[in-house]
XYZ file of N, CA, C and O in Angstrom:
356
model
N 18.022 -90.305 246.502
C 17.668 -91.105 247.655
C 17.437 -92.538 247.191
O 16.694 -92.733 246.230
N 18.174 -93.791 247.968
C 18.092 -94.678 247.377
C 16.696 -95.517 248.247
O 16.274 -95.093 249.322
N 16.175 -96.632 247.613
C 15.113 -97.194 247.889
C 14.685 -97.541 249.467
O 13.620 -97.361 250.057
N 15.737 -98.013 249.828
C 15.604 -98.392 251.280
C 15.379 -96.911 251.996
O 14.206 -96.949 252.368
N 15.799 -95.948 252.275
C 16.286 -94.447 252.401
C 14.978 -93.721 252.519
O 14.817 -92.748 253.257
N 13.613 -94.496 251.388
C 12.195 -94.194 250.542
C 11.622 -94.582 251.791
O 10.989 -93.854 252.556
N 11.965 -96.094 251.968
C 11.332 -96.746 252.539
C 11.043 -96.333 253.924
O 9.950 -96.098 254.439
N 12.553 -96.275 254.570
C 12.395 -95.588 255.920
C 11.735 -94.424 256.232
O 10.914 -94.431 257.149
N 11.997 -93.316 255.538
C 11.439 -92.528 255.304
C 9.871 -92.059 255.335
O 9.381 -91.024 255.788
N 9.263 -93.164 254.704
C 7.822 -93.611 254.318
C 7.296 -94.265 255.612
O 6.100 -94.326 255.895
N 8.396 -94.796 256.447
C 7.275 -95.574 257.695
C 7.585 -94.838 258.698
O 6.940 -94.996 259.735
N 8.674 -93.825 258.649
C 8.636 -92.778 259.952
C 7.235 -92.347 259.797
O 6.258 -92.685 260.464
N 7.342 -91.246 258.431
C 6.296 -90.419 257.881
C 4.533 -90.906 258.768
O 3.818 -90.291 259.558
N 4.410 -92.460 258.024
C 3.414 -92.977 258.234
C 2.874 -93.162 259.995
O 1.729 -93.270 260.435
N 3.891 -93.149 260.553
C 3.758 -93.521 262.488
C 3.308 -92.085 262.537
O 2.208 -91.876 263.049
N 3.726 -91.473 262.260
C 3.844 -89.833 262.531
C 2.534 -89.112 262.655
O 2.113 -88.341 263.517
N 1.861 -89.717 261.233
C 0.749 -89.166 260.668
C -0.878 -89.886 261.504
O -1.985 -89.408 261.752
N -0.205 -91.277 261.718
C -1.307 -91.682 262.606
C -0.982 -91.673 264.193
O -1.712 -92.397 264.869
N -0.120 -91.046 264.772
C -0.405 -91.003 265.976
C -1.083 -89.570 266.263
O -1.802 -89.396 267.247
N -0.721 -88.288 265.078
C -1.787 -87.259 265.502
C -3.373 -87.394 264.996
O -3.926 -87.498 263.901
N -3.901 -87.323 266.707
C -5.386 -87.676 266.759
C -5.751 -89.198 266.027
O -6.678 -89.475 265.266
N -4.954 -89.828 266.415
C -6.019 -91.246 266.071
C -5.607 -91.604 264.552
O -5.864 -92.750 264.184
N -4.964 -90.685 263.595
C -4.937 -91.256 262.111
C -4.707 -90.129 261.596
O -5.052 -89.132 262.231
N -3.966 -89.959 260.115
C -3.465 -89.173 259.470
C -4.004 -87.733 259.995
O -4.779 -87.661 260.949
N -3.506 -86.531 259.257
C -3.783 -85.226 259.351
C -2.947 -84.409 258.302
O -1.845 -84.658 257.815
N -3.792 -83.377 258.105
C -3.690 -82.479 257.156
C -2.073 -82.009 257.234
O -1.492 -81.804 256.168
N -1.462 -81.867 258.314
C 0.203 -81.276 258.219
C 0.898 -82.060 257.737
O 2.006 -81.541 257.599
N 0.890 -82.804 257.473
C 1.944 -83.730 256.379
C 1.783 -83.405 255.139
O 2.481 -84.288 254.639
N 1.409 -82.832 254.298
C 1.613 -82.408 252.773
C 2.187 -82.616 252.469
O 2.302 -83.564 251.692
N 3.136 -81.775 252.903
C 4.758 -81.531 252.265
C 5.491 -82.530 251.962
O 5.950 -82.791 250.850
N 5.688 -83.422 253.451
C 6.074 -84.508 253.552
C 5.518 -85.719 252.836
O 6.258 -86.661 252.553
N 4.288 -85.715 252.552
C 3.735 -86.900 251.673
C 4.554 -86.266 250.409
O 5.373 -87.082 249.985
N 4.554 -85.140 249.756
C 4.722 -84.658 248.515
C 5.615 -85.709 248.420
O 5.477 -86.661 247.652
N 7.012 -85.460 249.601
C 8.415 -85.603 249.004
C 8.715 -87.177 249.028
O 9.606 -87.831 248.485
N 7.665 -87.541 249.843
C 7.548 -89.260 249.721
C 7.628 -89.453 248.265
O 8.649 -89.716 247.630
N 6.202 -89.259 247.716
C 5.692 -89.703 246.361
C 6.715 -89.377 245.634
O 7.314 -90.332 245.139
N 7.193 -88.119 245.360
C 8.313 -87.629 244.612
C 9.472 -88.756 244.394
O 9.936 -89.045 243.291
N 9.892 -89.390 245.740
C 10.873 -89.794 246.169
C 10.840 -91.686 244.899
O 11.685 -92.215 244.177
N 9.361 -92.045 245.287
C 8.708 -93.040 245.079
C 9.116 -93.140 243.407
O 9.849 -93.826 242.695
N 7.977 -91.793 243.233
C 8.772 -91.818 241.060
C 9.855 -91.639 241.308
O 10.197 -92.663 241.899
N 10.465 -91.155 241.267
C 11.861 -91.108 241.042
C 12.532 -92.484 240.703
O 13.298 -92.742 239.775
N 12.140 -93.149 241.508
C 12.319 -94.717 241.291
C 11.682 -95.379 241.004
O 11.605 -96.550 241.376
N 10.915 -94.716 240.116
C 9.615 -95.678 238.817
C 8.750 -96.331 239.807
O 8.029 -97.199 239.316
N 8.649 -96.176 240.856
C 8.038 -97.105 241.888
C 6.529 -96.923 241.959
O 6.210 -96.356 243.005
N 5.617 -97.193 241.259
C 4.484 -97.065 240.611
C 3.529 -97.293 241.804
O 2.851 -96.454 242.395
N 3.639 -98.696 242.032
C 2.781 -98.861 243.434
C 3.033 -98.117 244.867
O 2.073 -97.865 245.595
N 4.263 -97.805 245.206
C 4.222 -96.995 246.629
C 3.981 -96.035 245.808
O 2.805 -96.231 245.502
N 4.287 -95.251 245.331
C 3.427 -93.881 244.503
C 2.157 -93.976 244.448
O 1.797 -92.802 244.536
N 1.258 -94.597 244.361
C -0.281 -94.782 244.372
C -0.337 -95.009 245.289
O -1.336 -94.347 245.571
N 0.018 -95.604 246.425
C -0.531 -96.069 248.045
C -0.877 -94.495 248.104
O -1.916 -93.855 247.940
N 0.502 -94.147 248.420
C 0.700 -92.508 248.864
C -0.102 -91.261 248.259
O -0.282 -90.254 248.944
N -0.614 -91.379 246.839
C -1.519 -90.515 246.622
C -2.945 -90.913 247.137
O -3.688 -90.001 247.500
N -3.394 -92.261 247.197
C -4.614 -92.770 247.721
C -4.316 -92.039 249.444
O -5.288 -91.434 249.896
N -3.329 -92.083 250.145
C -3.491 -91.937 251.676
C -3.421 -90.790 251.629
O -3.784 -90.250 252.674
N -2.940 -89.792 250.448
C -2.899 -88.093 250.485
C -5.099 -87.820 250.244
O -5.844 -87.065 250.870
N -5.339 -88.553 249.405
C -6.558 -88.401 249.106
C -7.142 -88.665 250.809
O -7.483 -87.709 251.504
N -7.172 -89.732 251.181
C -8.083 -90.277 252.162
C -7.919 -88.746 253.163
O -8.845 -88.306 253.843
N -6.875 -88.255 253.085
C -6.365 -86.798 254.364
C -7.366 -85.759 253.679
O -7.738 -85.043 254.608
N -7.718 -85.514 253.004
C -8.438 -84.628 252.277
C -7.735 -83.602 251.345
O -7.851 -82.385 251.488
N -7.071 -84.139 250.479
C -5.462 -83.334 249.540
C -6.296 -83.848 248.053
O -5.858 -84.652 247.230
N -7.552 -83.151 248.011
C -8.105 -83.962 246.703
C -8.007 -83.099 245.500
O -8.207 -83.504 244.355
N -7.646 -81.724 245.869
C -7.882 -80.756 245.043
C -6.464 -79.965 244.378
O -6.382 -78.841 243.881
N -5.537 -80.882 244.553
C -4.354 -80.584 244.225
C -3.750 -81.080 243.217
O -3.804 -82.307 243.130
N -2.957 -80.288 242.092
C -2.974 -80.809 240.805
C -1.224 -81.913 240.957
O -1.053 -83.052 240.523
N -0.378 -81.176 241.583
C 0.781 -82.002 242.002
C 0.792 -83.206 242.149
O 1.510 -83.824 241.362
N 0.050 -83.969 243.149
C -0.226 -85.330 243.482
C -0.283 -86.161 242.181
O 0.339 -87.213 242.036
N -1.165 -85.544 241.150
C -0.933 -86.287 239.838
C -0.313 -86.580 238.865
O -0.266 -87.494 238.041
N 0.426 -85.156 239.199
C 2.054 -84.807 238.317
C 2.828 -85.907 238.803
O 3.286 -86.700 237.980
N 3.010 -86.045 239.865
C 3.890 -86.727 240.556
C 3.801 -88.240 240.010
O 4.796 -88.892 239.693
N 2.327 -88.765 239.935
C 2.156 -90.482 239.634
C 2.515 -89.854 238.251
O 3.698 -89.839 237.911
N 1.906 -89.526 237.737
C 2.144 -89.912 236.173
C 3.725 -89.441 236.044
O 4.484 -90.073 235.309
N 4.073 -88.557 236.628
C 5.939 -89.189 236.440
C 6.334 -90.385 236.851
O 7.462 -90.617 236.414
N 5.755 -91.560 237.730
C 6.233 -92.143 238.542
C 6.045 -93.415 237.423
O 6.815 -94.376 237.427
N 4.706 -93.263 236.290
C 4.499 -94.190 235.201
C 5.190 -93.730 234.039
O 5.003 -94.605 233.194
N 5.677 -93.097 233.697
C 6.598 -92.375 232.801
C 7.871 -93.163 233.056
O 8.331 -93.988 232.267
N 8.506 -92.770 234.465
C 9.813 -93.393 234.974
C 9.841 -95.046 234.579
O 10.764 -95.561 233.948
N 8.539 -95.839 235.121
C 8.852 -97.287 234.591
C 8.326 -97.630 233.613
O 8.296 -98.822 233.308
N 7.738 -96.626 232.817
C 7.353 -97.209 231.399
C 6.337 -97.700 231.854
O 6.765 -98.734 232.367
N 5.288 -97.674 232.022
C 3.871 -98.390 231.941
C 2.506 -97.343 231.687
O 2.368 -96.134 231.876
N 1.761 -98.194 231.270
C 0.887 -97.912 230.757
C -0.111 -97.117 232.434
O -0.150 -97.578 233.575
N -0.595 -96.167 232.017
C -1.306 -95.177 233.268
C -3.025 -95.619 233.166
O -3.875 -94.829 232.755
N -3.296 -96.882 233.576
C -4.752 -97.326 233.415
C -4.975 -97.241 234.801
O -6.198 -97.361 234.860
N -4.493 -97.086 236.166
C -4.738 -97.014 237.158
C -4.937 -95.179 237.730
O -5.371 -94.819 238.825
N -4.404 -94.181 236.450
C -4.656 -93.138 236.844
C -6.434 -92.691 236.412
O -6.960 -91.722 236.958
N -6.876 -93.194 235.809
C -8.849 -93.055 235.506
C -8.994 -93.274 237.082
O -9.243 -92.278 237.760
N -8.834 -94.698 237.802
C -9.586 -94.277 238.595
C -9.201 -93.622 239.801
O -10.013 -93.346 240.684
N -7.893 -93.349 239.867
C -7.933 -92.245 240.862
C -8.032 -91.170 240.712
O -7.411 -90.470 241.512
N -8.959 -90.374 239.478
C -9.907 -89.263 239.275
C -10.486 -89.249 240.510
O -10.062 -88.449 241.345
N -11.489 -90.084 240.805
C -12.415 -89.652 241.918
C -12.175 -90.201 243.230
O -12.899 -89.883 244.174
């Protein structure tokens, strides 16, 4: 999937998620997954962190994937993972 493809993708997703009840909700998982996924894939470090921060804010805190996912996403562009400490908590 190429970047633009991410992108669209990412702002359907996002309308979607806040028009049920007022702001995000728990049924998008999946769909956030394949965002973030989508995001590393293309080393894309920062929309990969938006997207695990807005999976967190939904209440997706206890899931080990979400992290797999960034730290592939810092792997993919080569950088250093100092932004994964603080999204521990």
């Amino acid at each position: 999937m190429k970047a633009g493809e991410v992108e669209k993708a990412a702002s359907i997703l996002s309308k979607a998620a806040e028009r049920q009840s007022g702001g995000p909700v728990k049924q998008f998982f999946n769909s956030y997954m394949v965002v973030m996924e989508q995001y590393a894939k293309c080393g894309d470090v920062h929309n990969t962190e938006k997207w695990f921060h807005r999976m967190k804010q939904c209440g997706y805190t206890g899931h080990l994937r979400p992290f797999q996912i960034l730290i592939q996403a810092y792997l993919k562009e080569k950088t250093p993972a100092y932004g994964l400490r603080k999204n521990e908590g």
